[in-house]
Structures are given as C-alpha cells and as structure tokens.
Amino acid sequence: MGPSGSGKSSLMNIIGFLDRQFSGSYFLNDILLSMKDENELSFLRNEYIGFVFQNFQLLPRLTAQSNVELPLIYSGVKKTERMGRVKLALEKVGLADKLNHYPSQLSGGQKQRVAIARAMINQPKLLLADEPTGALDSVSGQQIMGLFQKLNEEGTTIILVTHDSKIALYANRVISIKDGSIVEDRWIGK
C-alpha cells in the first residue's frame, strides 16, 4: 500500500523483472537475475510469475479462451493439452460458460477473472496484481479478492498493490511504502 508516486508499481516491475534499473542483487529460486538476458528473463517470467493488471490487458480480438491460452502457446504446450488446461482454468474462475466470449462481451469482473485465469495458467509460484480491483464495483472486487484468497490457500504467493484499505484487509501481510521506502510492515493475524 502507498500513495500515488510512492514506488509501488516500480517495485512490482522489479519483482516481475520488467525493470532492471535498480541497485543490489535479485535472486529468484537461487537464480541471479542480473546475469540473465531478455530471452532468459522472458522464459523465467513465463514459468514463475503471473501478472494481473487493473485494466485487464486482454487482447480485444481474442476470445476468453484464446486470451487465457496465450502463455501456454509461449511455453510450447501442445494444443490438446492447452485446450484442457484453459477449460479448467476458466472453470476455476467461474467462467466455463464464457469460453467463446470476447472481452467486449464481458463485465469488468468477468474480464478480471479471465485475466486471473491467464495469469495462473502456467501455475506460477508468484502472482503480481497491480490494483486488480481498482476498475471494479465493490461486489466484483470482493469476488476477485475471494478468488485470490483461494489461490493463496492453494499455495500461490500473491503480491497485490492497492490504495484501498478495505482490500488490504484480505492480506496476511501489509507493507506500506512512501517515497520509495518501506514505512510499515505488519502481519495481520488470520
């Protein structure tokens, strides 16, 4: 958590190795990322990290099924396996009946659930969510947070950026950032 300009998105970009302009060393599963080139980072990102954004980042000309399938294509997964995994992922987020719908045919909450299915399709260990409820009404936001809680209980680490203190109540740990520095780090008993 933190105000605009505090460094939340910069931190997310570093964690997701989208931004390499920082001092220090970053290890992910004992892999020193500064020693990797862009192709290696892309491979590692696809294998270890899922991304969920406030504005969904769905491709408008692709169906929900095709949007979710993209990371599997990049991973070289065969078509028959991709189809089964995509169907399961969309079932998991409650959208099994929306496989052939385009983003323009979905509500904001449904678009975000498609984005979450896409982020989770390669079963990453880490999910980065940048203001994932910011563009949603409160009911859809609660549904998304419930889905995140379930994913976390199943073993996925979720790092979520939010301005909303009500959304932060879903977290096990809240780190507050101001001017690029951690000003508070607290565990919430659950």
PDB file of C-alpha atoms in Angstrom, residues 65 68 82-92 96 99 121:
ATOM      1  CA  GLN A  65     -10.283 -18.968 -24.262  1.00  0.00           C
ATOM      2  CA  VAL A  68      -6.030 -17.494 -21.402  1.00  0.00           C
ATOM      3  CA  ARG A  82      -3.751 -26.329 -23.900  1.00  0.00           C
ATOM      4  CA  MET A  83      -7.473 -26.753 -24.507  1.00  0.00           C
ATOM      5  CA  GLY A  84      -7.945 -28.909 -21.417  1.00  0.00           C
ATOM      6  CA  ARG A  85      -5.933 -26.582 -19.193  1.00  0.00           C
ATOM      7  CA  VAL A  86      -7.747 -23.487 -20.478  1.00  0.00           C
ATOM      8  CA  LYS A  87     -11.150 -25.018 -19.802  1.00  0.00           C
ATOM      9  CA  LEU A  88     -10.097 -25.980 -16.271  1.00  0.00           C
ATOM     10  CA  ALA A  89      -8.687 -22.501 -15.610  1.00  0.00           C
ATOM     11  CA  LEU A  90     -11.878 -20.796 -16.757  1.00  0.00           C
ATOM     12  CA  GLU A  91     -13.963 -23.233 -14.698  1.00  0.00           C
ATOM     13  CA  LYS A  92     -11.844 -22.382 -11.648  1.00  0.00           C
ATOM     14  CA  ALA A  96     -16.637 -22.056 -18.066  1.00  0.00           C
ATOM     15  CA  LEU A  99     -15.021 -19.558 -23.390  1.00  0.00           C
ATOM     16  CA  ILE A 121      -2.496 -20.949 -16.458  1.00  0.00           C
TER      17      ILE A 121
END
